[in-house]
CSV table of C-alpha atoms in Angstrom, one decimal:
chain,number,residue,atom,x,y,z
A,1,MET,CA,-11.2,-41.4,32.3
A,2,PRO,CA,-9.9,-42.1,28.0
A,3,ILE,CA,-6.0,-44.8,28.0
A,4,ILE,CA,-3.8,-43.8,25.1
A,5,SER,CA,-4.1,-47.3,23.1
A,6,LYS,CA,-1.7,-45.9,20.2
A,7,ILE,CA,0.0,-43.4,18.7
A,8,THR,CA,1.2,-43.4,14.9
A,9,GLN,CA,3.6,-41.2,13.1
A,10,GLY,CA,1.7,-38.5,10.3
A,11,LYS,CA,2.1,-39.7,6.7
A,12,LYS,CA,1.9,-36.8,5.0
A,13,ASN,CA,3.0,-35.3,7.6
A,14,PRO,CA,6.0,-37.0,9.5
A,15,GLU,CA,5.8,-34.0,12.5
A,16,ARG,CA,2.9,-34.8,13.5
A,17,TYR,CA,1.3,-37.4,15.6
A,18,ASN,CA,-2.1,-39.7,15.8
A,19,ILE,CA,-3.5,-40.4,19.4
A,20,PHE,CA,-5.6,-43.2,19.4
A,21,PHE,CA,-7.7,-44.7,22.2
A,22,GLU,CA,-9.5,-48.2,22.5
A,23,ASP,CA,-7.7,-48.6,19.4
A,24,LYS,CA,-9.8,-45.2,17.2
A,25,TYR,CA,-8.3,-42.2,16.0
A,26,ALA,CA,-9.0,-39.1,19.2
A,27,PHE,CA,-7.0,-36.1,17.6
A,28,SER,CA,-4.0,-35.5,16.1
A,29,VAL,CA,-0.9,-33.4,17.5
A,30,ASP,CA,2.2,-31.5,17.0
A,31,GLU,CA,5.6,-33.3,18.3
A,32,ALA,CA,6.4,-30.3,20.4
A,33,VAL,CA,3.3,-31.6,21.7
A,34,LEU,CA,3.9,-34.6,22.5
A,35,VAL,CA,7.0,-34.1,23.8
A,36,ARG,CA,5.9,-31.7,26.3
A,37,HIS,CA,3.2,-33.8,27.3
A,38,GLN,CA,4.8,-36.4,27.4
A,39,LEU,CA,2.2,-38.2,25.6
A,40,THR,CA,2.9,-42.1,25.4
A,41,LYS,CA,1.5,-45.2,25.1
A,42,GLY,CA,-0.6,-46.6,28.3
A,43,LYS,CA,-1.1,-43.1,29.7
A,44,GLU,CA,-4.4,-41.5,31.1
A,45,LEU,CA,-6.0,-38.5,30.1
A,46,ASP,CA,-8.2,-36.3,32.1
A,47,GLN,CA,-11.0,-34.3,30.2
A,48,TRP,CA,-9.4,-31.1,30.7
A,49,THR,CA,-5.8,-31.8,29.5
A,50,ILE,CA,-7.4,-33.7,26.1
A,51,GLU,CA,-8.9,-29.9,26.3
A,52,GLU,CA,-5.8,-28.0,27.4
A,53,ILE,CA,-3.7,-30.2,24.5
A,54,ASN,CA,-6.1,-30.0,21.6
A,55,PHE,CA,-5.4,-25.5,22.4
A,56,GLU,CA,-2.1,-25.8,22.9
A,57,ASP,CA,-1.3,-27.7,19.1
A,58,GLU,CA,-3.8,-25.3,18.0
A,59,VAL,CA,-2.2,-22.6,18.7
A,60,ARG,CA,0.9,-24.5,17.2
A,61,LYS,CA,-0.4,-24.7,13.8
A,62,ALA,CA,-1.5,-20.9,13.9
A,63,TYR,CA,2.1,-20.4,14.6
A,64,ASN,CA,3.4,-22.5,12.0
A,65,LYS,CA,1.2,-20.6,9.6
A,66,ALA,CA,1.8,-17.3,10.5
A,67,LEU,CA,5.7,-18.0,10.5
A,68,PHE,CA,4.9,-19.2,6.6
A,69,TYR,CA,3.0,-16.6,6.2
A,70,LEU,CA,5.7,-14.4,7.6
A,71,GLY,CA,8.6,-16.5,5.9
A,72,PHE,CA,7.5,-14.3,2.3
A,73,ARG,CA,8.6,-10.4,4.2
A,74,MET,CA,7.8,-8.2,7.0
A,75,ARG,CA,4.2,-7.9,8.6
A,76,SER,CA,2.4,-6.8,11.3
A,77,GLU,CA,0.2,-7.7,13.6
A,78,GLY,CA,-2.5,-6.6,12.1
A,79,GLU,CA,-1.6,-8.8,9.0
A,80,VAL,CA,-0.8,-11.7,10.6
A,81,ARG,CA,-3.8,-11.3,12.8
A,82,GLN,CA,-6.3,-11.3,9.9
A,83,LYS,CA,-4.0,-14.2,8.2
A,84,LEU,CA,-4.5,-16.1,11.0
A,85,LYS,CA,-8.5,-15.0,11.1
A,86,GLU,CA,-8.8,-16.2,7.5
A,87,LYS,CA,-7.8,-18.9,8.6
A,88,GLU,CA,-10.7,-19.8,11.1
A,89,TYR,CA,-8.2,-19.7,14.2
A,90,GLY,CA,-10.5,-18.9,16.8
A,91,ASP,CA,-9.3,-15.6,18.8
A,92,ALA,CA,-8.1,-17.6,21.9
A,93,VAL,CA,-5.8,-19.0,19.9
A,94,ILE,CA,-4.9,-16.0,17.5
A,95,ASP,CA,-3.5,-14.2,21.0
A,96,GLU,CA,-1.5,-17.1,22.3
A,97,ALA,CA,0.3,-18.1,18.6
A,98,ILE,CA,0.9,-14.0,18.7
A,99,LYS,CA,1.9,-14.1,21.5
A,100,LYS,CA,5.4,-16.4,20.7
A,101,LEU,CA,6.0,-14.3,17.8
A,102,TYR,CA,6.9,-12.1,19.6
A,103,THR,CA,8.7,-13.6,22.6
A,104,HIS,CA,10.6,-15.4,19.6
A,105,ASN,CA,10.7,-11.9,17.9
A,106,PHE,CA,9.7,-12.8,14.6
A,107,LEU,CA,7.1,-10.0,15.0
A,108,ASP,CA,8.0,-6.2,15.3
A,109,ASP,CA,5.1,-3.3,14.5
A,110,GLN,CA,8.2,-0.7,15.2
A,111,GLN,CA,10.6,-2.4,13.2
A,112,PHE,CA,8.0,-2.9,11.1
A,113,SER,CA,6.3,0.3,10.2
A,114,GLU,CA,10.0,2.0,9.9
A,115,ALA,CA,10.6,-0.1,7.0
A,116,LEU,CA,7.0,0.5,5.3
A,117,MET,CA,8.4,3.9,6.2
A,118,ARG,CA,11.5,4.0,4.1
A,119,THR,CA,10.0,2.1,1.3
A,120,GLN,CA,7.3,4.3,0.9
A,121,ILE,CA,9.6,7.1,1.1
A,122,ASN,CA,12.5,5.6,-1.4
A,123,SER,CA,10.6,3.2,-3.9
A,124,GLY,CA,7.3,5.2,-3.8
A,125,LYS,CA,8.0,8.3,-2.8
A,126,LYS,CA,4.9,9.5,-0.8
A,127,GLY,CA,4.4,11.6,1.4
A,128,PRO,CA,3.0,11.0,4.9
A,129,ARG,CA,-0.7,11.5,4.6
A,130,ALA,CA,0.0,8.4,2.1
A,131,ILE,CA,2.3,6.6,5.2
A,132,GLN,CA,-0.3,6.9,7.3
A,133,GLN,CA,-3.1,5.7,6.0
A,134,ASP,CA,-1.2,2.1,4.4
A,135,MET,CA,-0.2,2.1,7.9
A,136,GLN,CA,-3.2,2.0,9.1
A,137,LYS,CA,-5.0,-0.4,6.7
A,138,ARG,CA,-2.1,-2.8,7.8
A,139,GLY,CA,-3.5,-2.5,11.7
A,140,ILE,CA,-1.0,-0.4,12.9
A,141,ASP,CA,-1.4,1.4,16.2
A,142,LYS,CA,-2.2,5.1,15.9
A,143,GLN,CA,0.4,6.3,18.6
A,144,MET,CA,3.0,4.2,16.9
A,145,GLN,CA,2.1,5.6,13.6
A,146,LYS,CA,2.8,9.3,14.5
A,147,ASP,CA,6.3,7.9,16.3
A,148,VAL,CA,7.9,6.7,13.7
A,149,LEU,CA,5.9,9.5,11.0
A,150,ASP,CA,7.7,12.0,13.0
A,151,SER,CA,10.7,11.4,12.1
A,152,TYR,CA,10.1,12.4,8.3
A,153,SER,CA,11.0,15.9,8.4
A,154,GLU,CA,10.0,18.4,6.6
A,155,GLU,CA,13.3,19.2,4.9
A,156,GLU,CA,13.3,16.2,3.7
A,157,GLN,CA,9.7,15.5,2.5
A,158,LEU,CA,10.4,19.4,0.6
A,159,GLU,CA,13.1,17.3,-1.0
A,160,ILE,CA,11.5,14.4,-3.1
A,161,ALA,CA,8.2,16.4,-3.3
A,162,LYS,CA,10.3,19.0,-5.2
A,163,GLY,CA,12.5,16.9,-7.1
A,164,LEU,CA,8.7,14.9,-8.6
A,165,ALA,CA,7.9,18.2,-9.4
A,166,GLU,CA,10.2,18.9,-11.5
A,167,LYS,CA,10.7,14.9,-13.2
A,168,ILE,CA,7.1,16.4,-14.0
A,169,ALA,CA,7.0,19.8,-15.0
A,170,ILE,CA,10.0,18.7,-17.5
A,171,LYS,CA,7.8,15.5,-19.0
A,172,GLU,CA,4.6,18.5,-19.5
A,173,LYS,CA,6.5,20.4,-21.0
A,174,MET,CA,4.6,20.9,-24.1
A,175,LYS,CA,1.8,21.9,-21.1
A,176,THR,CA,0.6,25.2,-19.9
A,177,PRO,CA,2.3,26.7,-16.8
A,178,SER,CA,-1.0,26.5,-15.2
A,179,GLN,CA,-1.6,23.0,-16.8
A,180,ILE,CA,1.2,21.8,-15.3
A,181,HIS,CA,0.4,23.6,-11.6
A,182,GLN,CA,-1.7,21.0,-11.3
A,183,LYS,CA,0.0,18.2,-12.5
A,184,ILE,CA,2.4,18.9,-10.0
A,185,SER,CA,-0.9,20.0,-6.7
A,186,ASP,CA,-2.4,16.5,-8.0
A,187,THR,CA,0.3,13.6,-8.2
A,188,LEU,CA,1.8,15.5,-5.0
A,189,LEU,CA,-1.6,15.4,-3.5
A,190,ARG,CA,-2.1,11.8,-4.1
A,191,LYS,CA,1.3,10.8,-3.4
A,192,GLY,CA,0.6,11.7,0.2
A,193,TYR,CA,2.1,16.0,0.7
A,194,ASN,CA,0.1,18.1,2.0
A,195,TYR,CA,-1.0,21.9,0.5
A,196,SER,CA,1.2,23.9,2.5
A,197,LEU,CA,4.7,21.6,0.9
A,198,ILE,CA,3.4,21.2,-2.6
A,199,LYS,CA,3.4,24.6,-3.1
A,200,LEU,CA,6.3,25.7,-1.7
A,201,ALA,CA,7.2,22.3,-4.1
A,202,ILE,CA,6.3,24.3,-6.8
A,203,GLU,CA,7.0,27.9,-6.2
A,204,GLU,CA,11.3,27.0,-7.2
A,205,LEU,CA,10.0,26.3,-10.2
A,206,ASP,CA,10.3,28.1,-13.2
A,207,LEU,CA,7.1,27.7,-15.6
A,208,GLU,CA,7.5,30.6,-17.1
A,209,LYS,CA,7.3,30.2,-21.5
A,210,ASP,CA,9.2,32.2,-23.8
A,211,ASP,CA,6.9,33.6,-27.2
A,212,ASP,CA,8.7,30.5,-28.9
A,213,GLN,CA,7.9,28.4,-26.5
A,214,TRP,CA,3.8,29.4,-26.6
A,215,LEU,CA,3.6,29.3,-30.0
A,216,GLU,CA,5.3,25.7,-30.3
A,217,ILE,CA,2.1,24.4,-27.2
A,218,VAL,CA,-0.9,26.7,-28.3
A,219,THR,CA,-0.3,24.8,-31.7
A,220,GLU,CA,0.0,21.7,-30.6
A,221,GLN,CA,-3.5,22.0,-28.1
A,222,GLY,CA,-4.9,24.3,-30.7
A,223,ASP,CA,-4.7,22.2,-34.0
A,224,LYS,CA,-6.5,19.0,-31.2
A,225,LEU,CA,-9.0,21.1,-30.5
A,226,TRP,CA,-9.1,22.2,-33.9
A,227,ARG,CA,-10.1,19.2,-35.0
A,228,LYS,CA,-12.4,17.6,-32.6
A,229,HIS,CA,-14.6,20.2,-32.7
A,230,SER,CA,-14.2,21.1,-36.7
A,231,SER,CA,-16.5,18.0,-38.0
A,232,LYS,CA,-19.5,20.1,-36.0
A,233,LEU,CA,-18.9,23.4,-36.7
A,234,THR,CA,-17.6,26.1,-38.6
A,235,GLY,CA,-16.5,29.6,-38.6
A,236,TYR,CA,-17.0,31.7,-35.9
A,237,ASP,CA,-18.6,28.5,-33.5
A,238,LEU,CA,-15.7,27.2,-34.2
A,239,LYS,CA,-13.4,29.8,-33.7
A,240,SER,CA,-15.1,31.4,-30.4
A,241,LYS,CA,-15.2,26.9,-28.9
A,242,VAL,CA,-11.6,26.1,-29.2
A,243,LYS,CA,-11.3,30.1,-27.6
A,244,GLN,CA,-13.0,28.9,-24.6
A,245,GLY,CA,-10.9,25.8,-24.5
A,246,LEU,CA,-7.1,26.9,-24.6
A,247,TYR,CA,-8.8,29.2,-21.8
A,248,GLN,CA,-9.9,26.7,-20.3
A,249,LYS,CA,-6.4,25.4,-20.5
A,250,GLY,CA,-4.2,28.9,-19.0
A,251,PHE,CA,-3.0,30.1,-22.7
A,252,PRO,CA,-2.9,34.1,-22.4
A,253,GLY,CA,-4.7,35.9,-24.8
A,254,GLU,CA,-2.5,37.7,-26.5
A,255,VAL,CA,-1.3,34.1,-27.1
A,256,ILE,CA,-4.5,32.3,-28.2
A,257,ASN,CA,-5.6,35.4,-30.5
A,258,GLU,CA,-1.9,35.0,-32.0
A,259,TYR,CA,-2.4,31.2,-32.6
A,260,LEU,CA,-6.4,31.9,-33.9
A,261,ASP,CA,-5.1,34.7,-36.9
A,262,LYS,CA,-2.8,32.1,-37.7
A,263,LYS,CA,-5.3,29.3,-38.6
A,264,GLU,CA,-7.4,32.2,-40.0
A,265,LEU,CA,-4.8,33.0,-42.9
A,266,GLU,CA,-4.7,29.3,-43.3
A,267,ASP,CA,-8.0,29.1,-43.6
A,268,ASP,CA,-8.0,32.1,-46.3
């Protein structure tokens, strides 16, 4: 069996130690592993012990790599596992490193999921579907996803969705009610809210326009369509194309006709 002939401290990392057999480099270990196995000059090691030491040292390196990764922000177990796989640690080493992280309370998927959900709600104004997708992407257990998301009440979802809907309605005030409705629906769906809740959020909005507002809106959007098609079309064809475009945008027939009559007078 090989005998340790020399132990030297690492130059780049003083917490690492180089082990030599017959004055030839054999392997290096972390200081904690050195102490745990009482590695000293003259100690005899069998092959099984050497393999155990090397495995434990790999676990220690993976653990330290994970701690560095966790130092930037909270992570899920799935994220840490993925990072260690990218660093080419074996599954058995990763399993042991993960156990140590849980033992020392550096990993807690329940706490992580709750914090993730609150951040997504407060900063991203996201609904449960989007949050669940994010949890899934980070490797959170499906049952845990459900348990955490159960605390996101429909009342809270509706309140946030209504706030988003109101902001969109104000921002898109120069659009027709149907355009605003579609914009709100598309945005809230992307944010992860379901159809029934989106419907409730929109129902409480007053999207109706008075005559002056309709005139202002149709003039802005109608003129854009007019400019777009006037280079290729004239007369009846131009009016028909613009009329079709305004119908598609949700303008009432009488508003469209009033706009087109006005344009006809301008052309005359």
